[in-house]
PDB file of C-alpha atoms and ligand atoms in Angstrom:
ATOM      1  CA  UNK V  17      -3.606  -8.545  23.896  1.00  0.00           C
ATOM      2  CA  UNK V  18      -2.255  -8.363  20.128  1.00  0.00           C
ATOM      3  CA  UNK V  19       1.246  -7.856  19.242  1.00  0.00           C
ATOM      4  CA  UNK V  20       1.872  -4.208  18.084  1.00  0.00           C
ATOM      5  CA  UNK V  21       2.176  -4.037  14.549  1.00  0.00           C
ATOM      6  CA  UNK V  22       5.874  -1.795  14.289  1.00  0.00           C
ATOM      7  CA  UNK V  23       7.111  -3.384  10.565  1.00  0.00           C
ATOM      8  CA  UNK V  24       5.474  -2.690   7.519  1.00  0.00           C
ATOM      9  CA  UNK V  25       6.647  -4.358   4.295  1.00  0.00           C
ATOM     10  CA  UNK V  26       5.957  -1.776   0.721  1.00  0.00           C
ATOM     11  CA  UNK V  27       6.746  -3.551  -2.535  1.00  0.00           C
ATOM     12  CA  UNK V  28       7.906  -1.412  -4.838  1.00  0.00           C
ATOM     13  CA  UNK V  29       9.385  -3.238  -7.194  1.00  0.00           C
ATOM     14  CA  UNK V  30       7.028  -3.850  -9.784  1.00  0.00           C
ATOM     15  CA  UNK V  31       8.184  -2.077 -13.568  1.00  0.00           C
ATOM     16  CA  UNK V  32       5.343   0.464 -13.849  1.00  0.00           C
ATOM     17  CA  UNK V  33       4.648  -0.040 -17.542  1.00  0.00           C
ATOM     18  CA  UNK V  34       1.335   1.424 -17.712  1.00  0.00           C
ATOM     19  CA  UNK V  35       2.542   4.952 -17.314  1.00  0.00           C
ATOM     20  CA  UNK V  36       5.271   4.508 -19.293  1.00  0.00           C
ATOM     21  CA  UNK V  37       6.986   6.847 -20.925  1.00  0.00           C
ATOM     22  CA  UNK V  38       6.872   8.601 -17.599  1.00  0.00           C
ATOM     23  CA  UNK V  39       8.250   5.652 -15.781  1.00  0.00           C
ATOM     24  CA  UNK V  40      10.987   4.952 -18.017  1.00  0.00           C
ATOM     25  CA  UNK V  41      13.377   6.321 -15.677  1.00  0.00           C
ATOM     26  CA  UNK V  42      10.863   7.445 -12.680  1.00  0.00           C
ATOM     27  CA  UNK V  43       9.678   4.362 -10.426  1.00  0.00           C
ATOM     28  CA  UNK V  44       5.950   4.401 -10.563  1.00  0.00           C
ATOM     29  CA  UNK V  45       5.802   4.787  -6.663  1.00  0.00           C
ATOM     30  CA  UNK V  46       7.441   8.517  -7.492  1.00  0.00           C
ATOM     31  CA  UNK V  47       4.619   9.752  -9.681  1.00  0.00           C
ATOM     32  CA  UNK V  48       2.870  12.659  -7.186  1.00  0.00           C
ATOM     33  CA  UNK V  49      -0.482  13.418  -6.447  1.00  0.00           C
ATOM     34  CA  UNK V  50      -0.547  17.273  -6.356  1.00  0.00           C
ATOM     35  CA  UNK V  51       2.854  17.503  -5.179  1.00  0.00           C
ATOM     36  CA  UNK V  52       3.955  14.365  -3.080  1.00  0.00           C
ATOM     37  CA  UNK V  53       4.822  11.044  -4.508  1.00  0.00           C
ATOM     38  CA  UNK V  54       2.450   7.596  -3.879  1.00  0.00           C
ATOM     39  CA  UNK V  55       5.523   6.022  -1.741  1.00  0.00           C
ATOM     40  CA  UNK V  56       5.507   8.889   0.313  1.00  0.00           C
ATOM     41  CA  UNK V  57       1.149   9.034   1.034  1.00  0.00           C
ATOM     42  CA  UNK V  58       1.618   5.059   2.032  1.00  0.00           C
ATOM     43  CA  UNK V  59       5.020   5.595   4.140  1.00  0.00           C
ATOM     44  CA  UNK V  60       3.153   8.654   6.450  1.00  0.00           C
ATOM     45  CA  UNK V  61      -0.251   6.467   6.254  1.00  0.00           C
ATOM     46  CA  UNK V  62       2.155   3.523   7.953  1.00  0.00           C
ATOM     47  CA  UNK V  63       3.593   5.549  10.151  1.00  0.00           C
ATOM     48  CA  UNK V  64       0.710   7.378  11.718  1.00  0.00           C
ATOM     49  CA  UNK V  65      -0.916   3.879  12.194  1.00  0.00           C
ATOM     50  CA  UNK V  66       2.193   3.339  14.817  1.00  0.00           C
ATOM     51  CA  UNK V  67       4.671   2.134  12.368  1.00  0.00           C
ATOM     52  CA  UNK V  68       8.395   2.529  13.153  1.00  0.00           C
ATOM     53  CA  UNK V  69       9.926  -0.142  10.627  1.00  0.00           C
ATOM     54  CA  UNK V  70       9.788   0.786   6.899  1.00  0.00           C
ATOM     55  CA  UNK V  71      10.501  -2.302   4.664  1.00  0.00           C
ATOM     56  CA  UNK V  72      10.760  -1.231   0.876  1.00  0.00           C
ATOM     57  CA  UNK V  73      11.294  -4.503  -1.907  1.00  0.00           C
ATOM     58  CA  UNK V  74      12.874  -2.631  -4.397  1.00  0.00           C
ATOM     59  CA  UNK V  75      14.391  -3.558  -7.628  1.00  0.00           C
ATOM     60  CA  UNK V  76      17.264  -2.656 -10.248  1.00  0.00           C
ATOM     61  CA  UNK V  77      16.350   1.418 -11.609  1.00  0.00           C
ATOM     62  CA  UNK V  78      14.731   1.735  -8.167  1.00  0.00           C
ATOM     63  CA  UNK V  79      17.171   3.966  -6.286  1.00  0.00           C
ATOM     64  CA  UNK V  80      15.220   7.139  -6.693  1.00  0.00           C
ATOM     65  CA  UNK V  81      13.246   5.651  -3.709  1.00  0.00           C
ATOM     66  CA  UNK V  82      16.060   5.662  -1.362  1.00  0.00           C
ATOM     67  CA  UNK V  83      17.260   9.403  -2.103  1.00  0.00           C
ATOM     68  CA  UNK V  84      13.685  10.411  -1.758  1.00  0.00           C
ATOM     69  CA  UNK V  85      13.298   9.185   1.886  1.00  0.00           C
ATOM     70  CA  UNK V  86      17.386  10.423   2.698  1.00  0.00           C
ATOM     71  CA  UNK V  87      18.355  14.084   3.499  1.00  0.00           C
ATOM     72  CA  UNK V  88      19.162  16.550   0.705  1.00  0.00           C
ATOM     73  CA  UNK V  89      21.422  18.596   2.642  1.00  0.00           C
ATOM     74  CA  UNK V  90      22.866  20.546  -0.088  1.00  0.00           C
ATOM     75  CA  UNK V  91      19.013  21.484  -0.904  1.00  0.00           C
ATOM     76  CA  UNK V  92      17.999  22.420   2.532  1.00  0.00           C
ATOM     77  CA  UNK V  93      21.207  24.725   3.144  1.00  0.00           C
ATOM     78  CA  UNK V  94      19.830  26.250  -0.463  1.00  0.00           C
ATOM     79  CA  UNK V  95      16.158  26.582   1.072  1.00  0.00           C
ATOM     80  CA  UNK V  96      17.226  27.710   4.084  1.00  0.00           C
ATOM     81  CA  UNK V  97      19.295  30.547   2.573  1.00  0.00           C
ATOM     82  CA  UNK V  98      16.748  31.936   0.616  1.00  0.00           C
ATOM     83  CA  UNK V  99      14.119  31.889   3.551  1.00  0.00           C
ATOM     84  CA  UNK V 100      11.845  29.753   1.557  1.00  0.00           C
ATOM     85  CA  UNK V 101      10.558  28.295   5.283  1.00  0.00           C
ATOM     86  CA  UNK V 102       7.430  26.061   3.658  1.00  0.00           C
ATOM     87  CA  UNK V 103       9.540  24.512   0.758  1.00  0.00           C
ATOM     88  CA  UNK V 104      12.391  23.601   3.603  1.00  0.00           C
ATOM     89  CA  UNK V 105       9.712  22.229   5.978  1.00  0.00           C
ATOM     90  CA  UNK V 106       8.179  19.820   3.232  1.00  0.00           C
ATOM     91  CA  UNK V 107      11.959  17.915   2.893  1.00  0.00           C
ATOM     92  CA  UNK V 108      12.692  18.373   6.168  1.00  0.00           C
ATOM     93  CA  UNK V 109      10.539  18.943   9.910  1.00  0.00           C
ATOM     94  CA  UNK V 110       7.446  17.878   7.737  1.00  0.00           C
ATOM     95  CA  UNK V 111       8.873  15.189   5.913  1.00  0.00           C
ATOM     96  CA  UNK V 112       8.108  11.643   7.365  1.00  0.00           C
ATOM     97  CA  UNK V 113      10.703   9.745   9.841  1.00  0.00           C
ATOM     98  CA  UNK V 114      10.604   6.320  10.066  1.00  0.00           C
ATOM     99  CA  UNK V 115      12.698   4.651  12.993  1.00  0.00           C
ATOM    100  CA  UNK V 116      14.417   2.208  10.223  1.00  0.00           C
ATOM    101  CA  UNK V 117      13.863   2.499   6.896  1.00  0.00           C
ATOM    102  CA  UNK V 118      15.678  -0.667   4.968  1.00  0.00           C
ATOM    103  CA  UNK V 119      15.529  -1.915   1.433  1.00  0.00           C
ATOM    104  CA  UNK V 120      15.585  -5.105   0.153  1.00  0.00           C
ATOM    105  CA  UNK V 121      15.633  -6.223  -3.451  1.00  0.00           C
ATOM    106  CA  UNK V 122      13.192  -8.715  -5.686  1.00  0.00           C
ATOM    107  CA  UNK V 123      15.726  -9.711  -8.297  1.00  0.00           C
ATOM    108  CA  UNK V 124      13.159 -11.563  -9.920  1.00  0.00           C
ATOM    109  CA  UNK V 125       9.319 -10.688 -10.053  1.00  0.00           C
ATOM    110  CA  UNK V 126       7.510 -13.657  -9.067  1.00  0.00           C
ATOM    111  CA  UNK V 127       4.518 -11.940  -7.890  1.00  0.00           C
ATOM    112  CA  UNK V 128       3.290 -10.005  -4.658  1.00  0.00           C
ATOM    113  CA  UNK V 129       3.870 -13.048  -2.522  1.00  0.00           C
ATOM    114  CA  UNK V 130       7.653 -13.585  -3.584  1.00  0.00           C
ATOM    115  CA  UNK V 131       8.014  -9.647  -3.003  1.00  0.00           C
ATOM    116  CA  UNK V 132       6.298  -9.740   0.482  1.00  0.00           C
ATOM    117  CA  UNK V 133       8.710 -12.959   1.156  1.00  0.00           C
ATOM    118  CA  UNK V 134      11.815 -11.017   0.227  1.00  0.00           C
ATOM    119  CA  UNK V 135      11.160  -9.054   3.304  1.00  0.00           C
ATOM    120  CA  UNK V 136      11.198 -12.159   5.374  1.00  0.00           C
ATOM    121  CA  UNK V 137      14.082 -11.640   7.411  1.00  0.00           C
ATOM    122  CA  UNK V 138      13.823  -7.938   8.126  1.00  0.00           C
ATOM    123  CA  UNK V 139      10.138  -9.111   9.552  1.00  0.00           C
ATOM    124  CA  UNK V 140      11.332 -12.035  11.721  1.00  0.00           C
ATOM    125  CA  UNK V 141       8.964 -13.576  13.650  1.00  0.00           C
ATOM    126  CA  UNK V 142       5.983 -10.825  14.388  1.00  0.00           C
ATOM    127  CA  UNK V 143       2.922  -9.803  12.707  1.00  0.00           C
ATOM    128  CA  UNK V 144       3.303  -6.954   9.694  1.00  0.00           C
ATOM    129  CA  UNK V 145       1.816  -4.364   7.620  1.00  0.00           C
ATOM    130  CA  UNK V 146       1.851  -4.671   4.494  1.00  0.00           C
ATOM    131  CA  UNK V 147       0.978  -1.317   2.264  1.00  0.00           C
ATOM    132  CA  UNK V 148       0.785  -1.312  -2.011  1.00  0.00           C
ATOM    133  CA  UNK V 149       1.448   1.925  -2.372  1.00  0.00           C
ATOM    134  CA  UNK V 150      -0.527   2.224  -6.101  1.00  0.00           C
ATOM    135  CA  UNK V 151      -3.665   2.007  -3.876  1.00  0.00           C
ATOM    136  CA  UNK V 152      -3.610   5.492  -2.433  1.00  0.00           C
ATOM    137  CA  UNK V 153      -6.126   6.227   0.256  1.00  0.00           C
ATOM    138  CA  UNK V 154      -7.579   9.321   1.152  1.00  0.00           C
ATOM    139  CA  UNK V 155      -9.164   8.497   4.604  1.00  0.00           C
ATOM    140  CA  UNK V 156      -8.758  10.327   7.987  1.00  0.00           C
ATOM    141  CA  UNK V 157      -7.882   8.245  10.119  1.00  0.00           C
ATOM    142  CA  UNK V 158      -5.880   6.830   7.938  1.00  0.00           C
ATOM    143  CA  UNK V 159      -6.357   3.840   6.786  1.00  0.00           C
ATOM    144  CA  UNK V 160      -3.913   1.222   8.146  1.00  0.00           C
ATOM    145  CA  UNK V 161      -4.854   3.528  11.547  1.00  0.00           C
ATOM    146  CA  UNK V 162      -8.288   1.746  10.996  1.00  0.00           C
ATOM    147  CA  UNK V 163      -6.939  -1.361  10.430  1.00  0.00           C
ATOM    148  CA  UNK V 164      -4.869  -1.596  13.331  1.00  0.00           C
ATOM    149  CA  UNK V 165      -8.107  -0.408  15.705  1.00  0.00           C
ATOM    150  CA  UNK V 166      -9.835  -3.278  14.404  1.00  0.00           C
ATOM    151  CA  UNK V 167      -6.886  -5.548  14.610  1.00  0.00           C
ATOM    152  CA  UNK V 168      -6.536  -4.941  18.054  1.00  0.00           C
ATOM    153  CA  UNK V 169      -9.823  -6.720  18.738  1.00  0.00           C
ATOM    154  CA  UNK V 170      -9.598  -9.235  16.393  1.00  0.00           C
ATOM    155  CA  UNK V 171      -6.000 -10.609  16.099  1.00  0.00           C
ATOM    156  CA  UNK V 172      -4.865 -12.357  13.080  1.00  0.00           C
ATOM    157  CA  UNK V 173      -5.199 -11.457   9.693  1.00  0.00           C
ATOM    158  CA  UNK V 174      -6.747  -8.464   8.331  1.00  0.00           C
ATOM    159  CA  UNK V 175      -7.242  -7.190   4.928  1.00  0.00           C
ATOM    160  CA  UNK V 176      -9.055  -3.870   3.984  1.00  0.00           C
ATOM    161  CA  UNK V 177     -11.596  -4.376   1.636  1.00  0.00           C
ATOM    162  CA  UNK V 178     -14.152  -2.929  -0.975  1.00  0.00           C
ATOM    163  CA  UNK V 179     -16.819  -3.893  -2.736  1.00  0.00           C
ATOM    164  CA  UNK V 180     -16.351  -4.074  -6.322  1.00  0.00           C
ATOM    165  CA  UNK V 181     -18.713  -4.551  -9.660  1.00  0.00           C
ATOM    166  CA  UNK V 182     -19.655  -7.965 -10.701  1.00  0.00           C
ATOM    167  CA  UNK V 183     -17.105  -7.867 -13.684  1.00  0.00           C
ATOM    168  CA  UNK V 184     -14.345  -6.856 -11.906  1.00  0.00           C
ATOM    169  CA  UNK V 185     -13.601  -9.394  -9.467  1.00  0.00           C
ATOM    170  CA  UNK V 186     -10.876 -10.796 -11.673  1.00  0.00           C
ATOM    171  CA  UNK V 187      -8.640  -8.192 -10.990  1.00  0.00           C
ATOM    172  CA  UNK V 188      -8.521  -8.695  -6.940  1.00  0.00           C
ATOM    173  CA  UNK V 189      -8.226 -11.126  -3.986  1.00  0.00           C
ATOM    174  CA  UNK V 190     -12.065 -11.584  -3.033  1.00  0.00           C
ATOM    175  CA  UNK V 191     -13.090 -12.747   0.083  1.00  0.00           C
ATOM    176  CA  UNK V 192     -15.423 -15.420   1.132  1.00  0.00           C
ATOM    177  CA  UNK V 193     -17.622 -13.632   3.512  1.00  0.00           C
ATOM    178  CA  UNK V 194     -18.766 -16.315   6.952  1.00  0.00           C
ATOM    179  CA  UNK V 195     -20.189 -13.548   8.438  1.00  0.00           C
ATOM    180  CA  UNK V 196     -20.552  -9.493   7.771  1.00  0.00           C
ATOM    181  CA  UNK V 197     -21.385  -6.945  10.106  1.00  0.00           C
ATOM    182  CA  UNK V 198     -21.421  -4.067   7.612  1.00  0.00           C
ATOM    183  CA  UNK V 199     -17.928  -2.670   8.369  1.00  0.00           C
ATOM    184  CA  UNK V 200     -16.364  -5.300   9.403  1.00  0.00           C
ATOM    185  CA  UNK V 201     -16.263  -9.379   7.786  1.00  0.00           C
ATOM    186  CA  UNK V 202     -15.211 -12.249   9.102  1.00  0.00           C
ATOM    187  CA  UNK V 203     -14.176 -14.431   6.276  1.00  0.00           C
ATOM    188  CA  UNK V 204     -13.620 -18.498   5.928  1.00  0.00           C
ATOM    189  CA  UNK V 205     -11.162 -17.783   2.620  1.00  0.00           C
ATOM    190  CA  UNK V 206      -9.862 -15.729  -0.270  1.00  0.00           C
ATOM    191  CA  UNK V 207      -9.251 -16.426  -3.695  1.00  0.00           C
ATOM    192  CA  UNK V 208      -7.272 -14.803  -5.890  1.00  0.00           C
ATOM    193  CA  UNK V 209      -8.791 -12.571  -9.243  1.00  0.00           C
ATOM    194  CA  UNK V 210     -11.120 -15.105  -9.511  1.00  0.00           C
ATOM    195  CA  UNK V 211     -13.386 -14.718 -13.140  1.00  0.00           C
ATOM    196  CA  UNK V 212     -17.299 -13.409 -11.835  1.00  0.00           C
ATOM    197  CA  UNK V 213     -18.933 -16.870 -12.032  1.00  0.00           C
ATOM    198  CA  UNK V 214     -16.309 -18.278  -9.282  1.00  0.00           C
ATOM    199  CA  UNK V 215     -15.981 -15.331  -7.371  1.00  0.00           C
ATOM    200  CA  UNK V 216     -17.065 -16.117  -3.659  1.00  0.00           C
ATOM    201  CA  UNK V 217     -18.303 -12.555  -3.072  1.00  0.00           C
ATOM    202  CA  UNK V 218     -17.602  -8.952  -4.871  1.00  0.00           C
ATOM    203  CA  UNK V 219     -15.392  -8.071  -1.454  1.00  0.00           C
ATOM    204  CA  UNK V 220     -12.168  -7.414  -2.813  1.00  0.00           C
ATOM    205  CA  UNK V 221      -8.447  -7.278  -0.932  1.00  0.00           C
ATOM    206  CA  UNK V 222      -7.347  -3.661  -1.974  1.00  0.00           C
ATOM    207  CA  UNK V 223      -3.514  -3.058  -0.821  1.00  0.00           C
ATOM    208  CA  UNK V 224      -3.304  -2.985   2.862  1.00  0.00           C
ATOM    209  CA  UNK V 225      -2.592  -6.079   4.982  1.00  0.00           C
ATOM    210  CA  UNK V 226      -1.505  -6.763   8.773  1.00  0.00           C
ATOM    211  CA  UNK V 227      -0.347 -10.263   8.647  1.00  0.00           C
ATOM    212  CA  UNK V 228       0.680 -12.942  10.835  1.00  0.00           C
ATOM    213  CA  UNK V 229       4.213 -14.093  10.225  1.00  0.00           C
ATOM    214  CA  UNK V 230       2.929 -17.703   9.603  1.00  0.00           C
ATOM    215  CA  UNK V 231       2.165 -16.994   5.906  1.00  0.00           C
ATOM    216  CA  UNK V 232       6.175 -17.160   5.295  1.00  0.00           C
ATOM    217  CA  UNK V 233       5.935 -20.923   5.552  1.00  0.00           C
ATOM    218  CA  UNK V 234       3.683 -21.180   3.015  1.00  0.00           C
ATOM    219  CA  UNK V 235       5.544 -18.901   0.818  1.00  0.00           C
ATOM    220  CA  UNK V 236       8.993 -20.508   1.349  1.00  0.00           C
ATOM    221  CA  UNK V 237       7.253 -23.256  -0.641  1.00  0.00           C
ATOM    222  CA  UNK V 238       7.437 -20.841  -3.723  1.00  0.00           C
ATOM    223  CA  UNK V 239       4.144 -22.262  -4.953  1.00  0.00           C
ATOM    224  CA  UNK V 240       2.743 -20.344  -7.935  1.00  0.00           C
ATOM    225  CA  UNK V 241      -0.998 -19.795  -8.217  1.00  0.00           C
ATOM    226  CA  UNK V 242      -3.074 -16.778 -10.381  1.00  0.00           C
ATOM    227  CA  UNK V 243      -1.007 -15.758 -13.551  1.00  0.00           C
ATOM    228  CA  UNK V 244       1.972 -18.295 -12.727  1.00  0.00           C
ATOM    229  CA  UNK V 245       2.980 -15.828 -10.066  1.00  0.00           C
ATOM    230  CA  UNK V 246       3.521 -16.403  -6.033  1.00  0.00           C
ATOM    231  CA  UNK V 247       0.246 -15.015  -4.799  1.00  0.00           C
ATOM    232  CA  UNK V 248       0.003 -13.434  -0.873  1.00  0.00           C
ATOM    233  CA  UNK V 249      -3.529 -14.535  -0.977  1.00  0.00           C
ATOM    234  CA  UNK V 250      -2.898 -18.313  -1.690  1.00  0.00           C
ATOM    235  CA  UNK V 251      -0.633 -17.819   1.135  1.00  0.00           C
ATOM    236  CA  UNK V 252      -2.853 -16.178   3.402  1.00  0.00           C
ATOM    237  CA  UNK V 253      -5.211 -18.681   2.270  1.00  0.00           C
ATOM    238  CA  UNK V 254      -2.791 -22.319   3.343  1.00  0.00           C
ATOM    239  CA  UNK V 255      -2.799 -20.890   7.682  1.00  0.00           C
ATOM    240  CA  UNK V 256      -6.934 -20.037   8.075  1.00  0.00           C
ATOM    241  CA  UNK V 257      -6.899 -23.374   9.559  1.00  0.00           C
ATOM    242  CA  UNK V 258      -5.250 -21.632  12.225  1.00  0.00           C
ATOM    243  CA  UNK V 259      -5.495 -17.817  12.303  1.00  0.00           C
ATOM    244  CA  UNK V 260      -8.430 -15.710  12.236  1.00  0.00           C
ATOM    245  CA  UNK V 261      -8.833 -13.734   9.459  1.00  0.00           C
ATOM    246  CA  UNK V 262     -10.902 -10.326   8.777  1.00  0.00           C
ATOM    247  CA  UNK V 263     -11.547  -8.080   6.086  1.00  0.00           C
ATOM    248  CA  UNK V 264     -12.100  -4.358   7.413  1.00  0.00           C
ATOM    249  CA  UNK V 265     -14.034  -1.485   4.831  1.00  0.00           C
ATOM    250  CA  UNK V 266     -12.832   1.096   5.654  1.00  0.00           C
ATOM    251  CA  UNK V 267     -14.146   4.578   5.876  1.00  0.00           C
ATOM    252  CA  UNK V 268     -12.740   7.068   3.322  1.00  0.00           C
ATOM    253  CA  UNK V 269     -11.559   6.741  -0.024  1.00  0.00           C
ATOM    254  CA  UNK V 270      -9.618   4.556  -2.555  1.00  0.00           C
ATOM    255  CA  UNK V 271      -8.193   5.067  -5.479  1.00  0.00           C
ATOM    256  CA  UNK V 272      -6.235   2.763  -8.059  1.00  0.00           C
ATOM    257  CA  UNK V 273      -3.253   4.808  -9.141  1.00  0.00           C
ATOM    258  CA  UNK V 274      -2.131   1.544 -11.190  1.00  0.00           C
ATOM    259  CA  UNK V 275      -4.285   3.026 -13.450  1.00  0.00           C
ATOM    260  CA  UNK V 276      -4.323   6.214 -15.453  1.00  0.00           C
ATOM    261  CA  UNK V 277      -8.041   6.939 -15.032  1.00  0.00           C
ATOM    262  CA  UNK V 278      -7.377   6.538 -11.042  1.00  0.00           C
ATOM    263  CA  UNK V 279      -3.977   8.235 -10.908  1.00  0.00           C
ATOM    264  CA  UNK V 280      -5.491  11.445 -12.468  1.00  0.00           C
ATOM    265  CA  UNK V 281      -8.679  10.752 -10.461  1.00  0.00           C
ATOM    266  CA  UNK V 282      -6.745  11.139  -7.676  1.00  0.00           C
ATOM    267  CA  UNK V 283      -4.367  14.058  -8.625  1.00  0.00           C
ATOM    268  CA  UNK V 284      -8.179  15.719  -8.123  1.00  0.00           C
ATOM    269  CA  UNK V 285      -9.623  14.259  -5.188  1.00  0.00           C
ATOM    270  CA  UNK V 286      -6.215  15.637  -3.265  1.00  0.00           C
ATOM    271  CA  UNK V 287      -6.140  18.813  -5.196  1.00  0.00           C
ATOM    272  CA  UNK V 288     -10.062  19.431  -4.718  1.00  0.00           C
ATOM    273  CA  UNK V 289      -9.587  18.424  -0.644  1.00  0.00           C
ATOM    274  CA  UNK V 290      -6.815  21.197  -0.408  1.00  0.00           C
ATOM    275  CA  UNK V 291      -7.774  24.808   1.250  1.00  0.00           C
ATOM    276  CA  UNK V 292      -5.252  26.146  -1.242  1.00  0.00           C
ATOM    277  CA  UNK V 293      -6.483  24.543  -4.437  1.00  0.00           C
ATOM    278  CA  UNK V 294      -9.395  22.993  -3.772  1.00  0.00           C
ATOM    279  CA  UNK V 295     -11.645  26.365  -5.551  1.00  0.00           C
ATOM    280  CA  UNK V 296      -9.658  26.549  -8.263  1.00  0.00           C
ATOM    281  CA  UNK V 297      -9.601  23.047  -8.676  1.00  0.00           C
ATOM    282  CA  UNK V 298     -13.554  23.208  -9.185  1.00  0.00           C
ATOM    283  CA  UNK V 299     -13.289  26.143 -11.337  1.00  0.00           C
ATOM    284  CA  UNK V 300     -10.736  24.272 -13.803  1.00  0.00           C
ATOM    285  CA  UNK V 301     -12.882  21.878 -13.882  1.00  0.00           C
ATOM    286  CA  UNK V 302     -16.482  23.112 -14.613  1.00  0.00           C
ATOM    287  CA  UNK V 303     -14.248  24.217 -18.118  1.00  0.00           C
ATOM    288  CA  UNK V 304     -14.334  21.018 -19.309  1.00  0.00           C
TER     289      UNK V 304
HETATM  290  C1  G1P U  24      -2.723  -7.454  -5.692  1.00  0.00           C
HETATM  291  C2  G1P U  24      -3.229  -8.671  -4.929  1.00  0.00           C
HETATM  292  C3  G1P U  24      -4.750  -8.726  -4.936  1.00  0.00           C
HETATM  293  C4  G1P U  24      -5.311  -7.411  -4.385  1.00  0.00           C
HETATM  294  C5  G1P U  24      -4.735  -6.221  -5.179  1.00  0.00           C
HETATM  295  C6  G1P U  24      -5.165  -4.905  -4.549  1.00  0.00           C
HETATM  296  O1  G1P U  24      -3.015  -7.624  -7.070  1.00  0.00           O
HETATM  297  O2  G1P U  24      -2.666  -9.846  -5.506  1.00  0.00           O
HETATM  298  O3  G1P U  24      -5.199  -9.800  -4.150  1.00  0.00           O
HETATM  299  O4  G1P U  24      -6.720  -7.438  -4.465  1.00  0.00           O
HETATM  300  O5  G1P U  24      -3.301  -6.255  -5.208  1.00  0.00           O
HETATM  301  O6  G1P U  24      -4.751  -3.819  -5.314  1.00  0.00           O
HETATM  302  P1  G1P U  24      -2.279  -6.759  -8.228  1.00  0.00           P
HETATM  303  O7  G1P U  24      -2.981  -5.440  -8.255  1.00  0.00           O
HETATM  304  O8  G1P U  24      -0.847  -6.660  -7.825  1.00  0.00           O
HETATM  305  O9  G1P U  24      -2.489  -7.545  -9.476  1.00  0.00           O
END
């Protein structure tokens, strides 16, 4: 049997400066979809999959992250006052409740793998989530819920994965596919946003991870790879010698709110899948 996975590690700490102005002040992982913000979808998506540890790496101008996920008393009393029940139950009996929440800080960005190694010590020695929250997921079950199903059979690493086109494989961690059952892959490697004519496969890492603790040692070597920056996948990549490693596609939906075209792609897939927008939504719009 497989260790429960009960930590999951969200790096948040990244600048956001594709939507700025908007994320002058705002951290990125607070823009909303319809009305709820990205660090919120990946926080309940952890914590349905059996989560109970919350791990954000946040940085300097983050703090917005930490009042979101603490009680607004003052507001609530306000709420409650007025009878405004569905307002009060979206801050408070609706609003997720992780065991531990903790923040840690990157104080300098050295990439995804220095972020996830931040964490180290609030993960200790036990296998991890790991969620990017700018990959929001519309999927039922969710999907780290998905991931963890499969994990349970197949131990070690997992990565959820998509196939992307030809040209975009520089963007991603691609997989190097051993052998594919069409949901599930085992892979003998990974390579980070490797340019088309390298690329091992078009399978590409998008943000969810359960890890085995062992990739710390690799990253306490601070090794950079892609871009000059500590990469998770090169570290992922140094223990296959000695942990199995899967990539899992997963059924629903994905979409790359790093982006503007997916952030406001996604602001309609959510509205669209909502009984009370969802016919409006369709009605706004055929107007365009
Ligand atoms: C990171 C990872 C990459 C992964 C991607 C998924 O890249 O390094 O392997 O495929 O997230 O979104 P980033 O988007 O931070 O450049």
């Amino acid at each position: 049997m497989v260790k429960a996975v009960t930590k999951a590690v969200l790096p948040v700490a990244g600048l956001g400066t594709r939507f700025l102005p908007a994320t002058k002040v705002l951290p990125k992982e607070m823009l909303p979809v319809v009305d709820k913000p990205l660090i919120q979808y990946a926080v309940e998506e952890a914590l349905e999959a059996g989560v109970e540890d919350i791990i954000m790496v946040t940085a300097p101008g983050k703090g917005a992250l930490e009042d979101h996920f603490g009680r607004a008393v003052e507001l609530e009393s306000f709420l409650e006052a007025r009878g405004k029940t569905e307002a009060l139950a979206s801050i408070r009996d609706n609003f997720p409740k992780p065991a531990h929440i903790s923040f840690t800080r990157q104080d300098d960005p050295q990439g995804l793998g220095h972020a996830v190694w931040c964490a180290r010590k609030l993960v200790g020695d036990e296998p991890f989530a790991v969620l990017l929250p700018d990959d929001l997921m519309q999927a039922t079950p969710g999907c780290l819920t998905q991931m963890v199903a499969a994990y349970e059979k197949t131990g070690g690493h997992i990565v959820a994965a998509e196939e992307v086109p030809e040209a975009h494989t520089s963007r991603y961690g691609i997989l190097d596919v051993a052998e594919d059952d069409g949901s599930l892959v085992r892979a003998r490697g990974l390579v980070e946003k490797p340019a088309p004519k390298d690329a091992p496969s078009r399978l590409a890492i998008i943000g969810r991870y359960i890890l085995q603790p062992s990739v710390f040692e690799h990253l306490d070597k601070k090794m950079t790879g892609a871009g000059g920056e500590i990469q998770l996948t090169d570290a992922i990549a140094a223990t296959l010698d000695d942990v199995p490693f899967h990539g899992l596609r997963i059924n629903g939906r994905r979409f790359d709110c790093g982006t503007k075209l997916g952030f406001v792609e996604a602001n309609v897939a959510f509205a669209a899948a909502r009984d009370d927008l969802g016919g409006d939504i369709h009605e706004i719009l055929a107007a365009y």
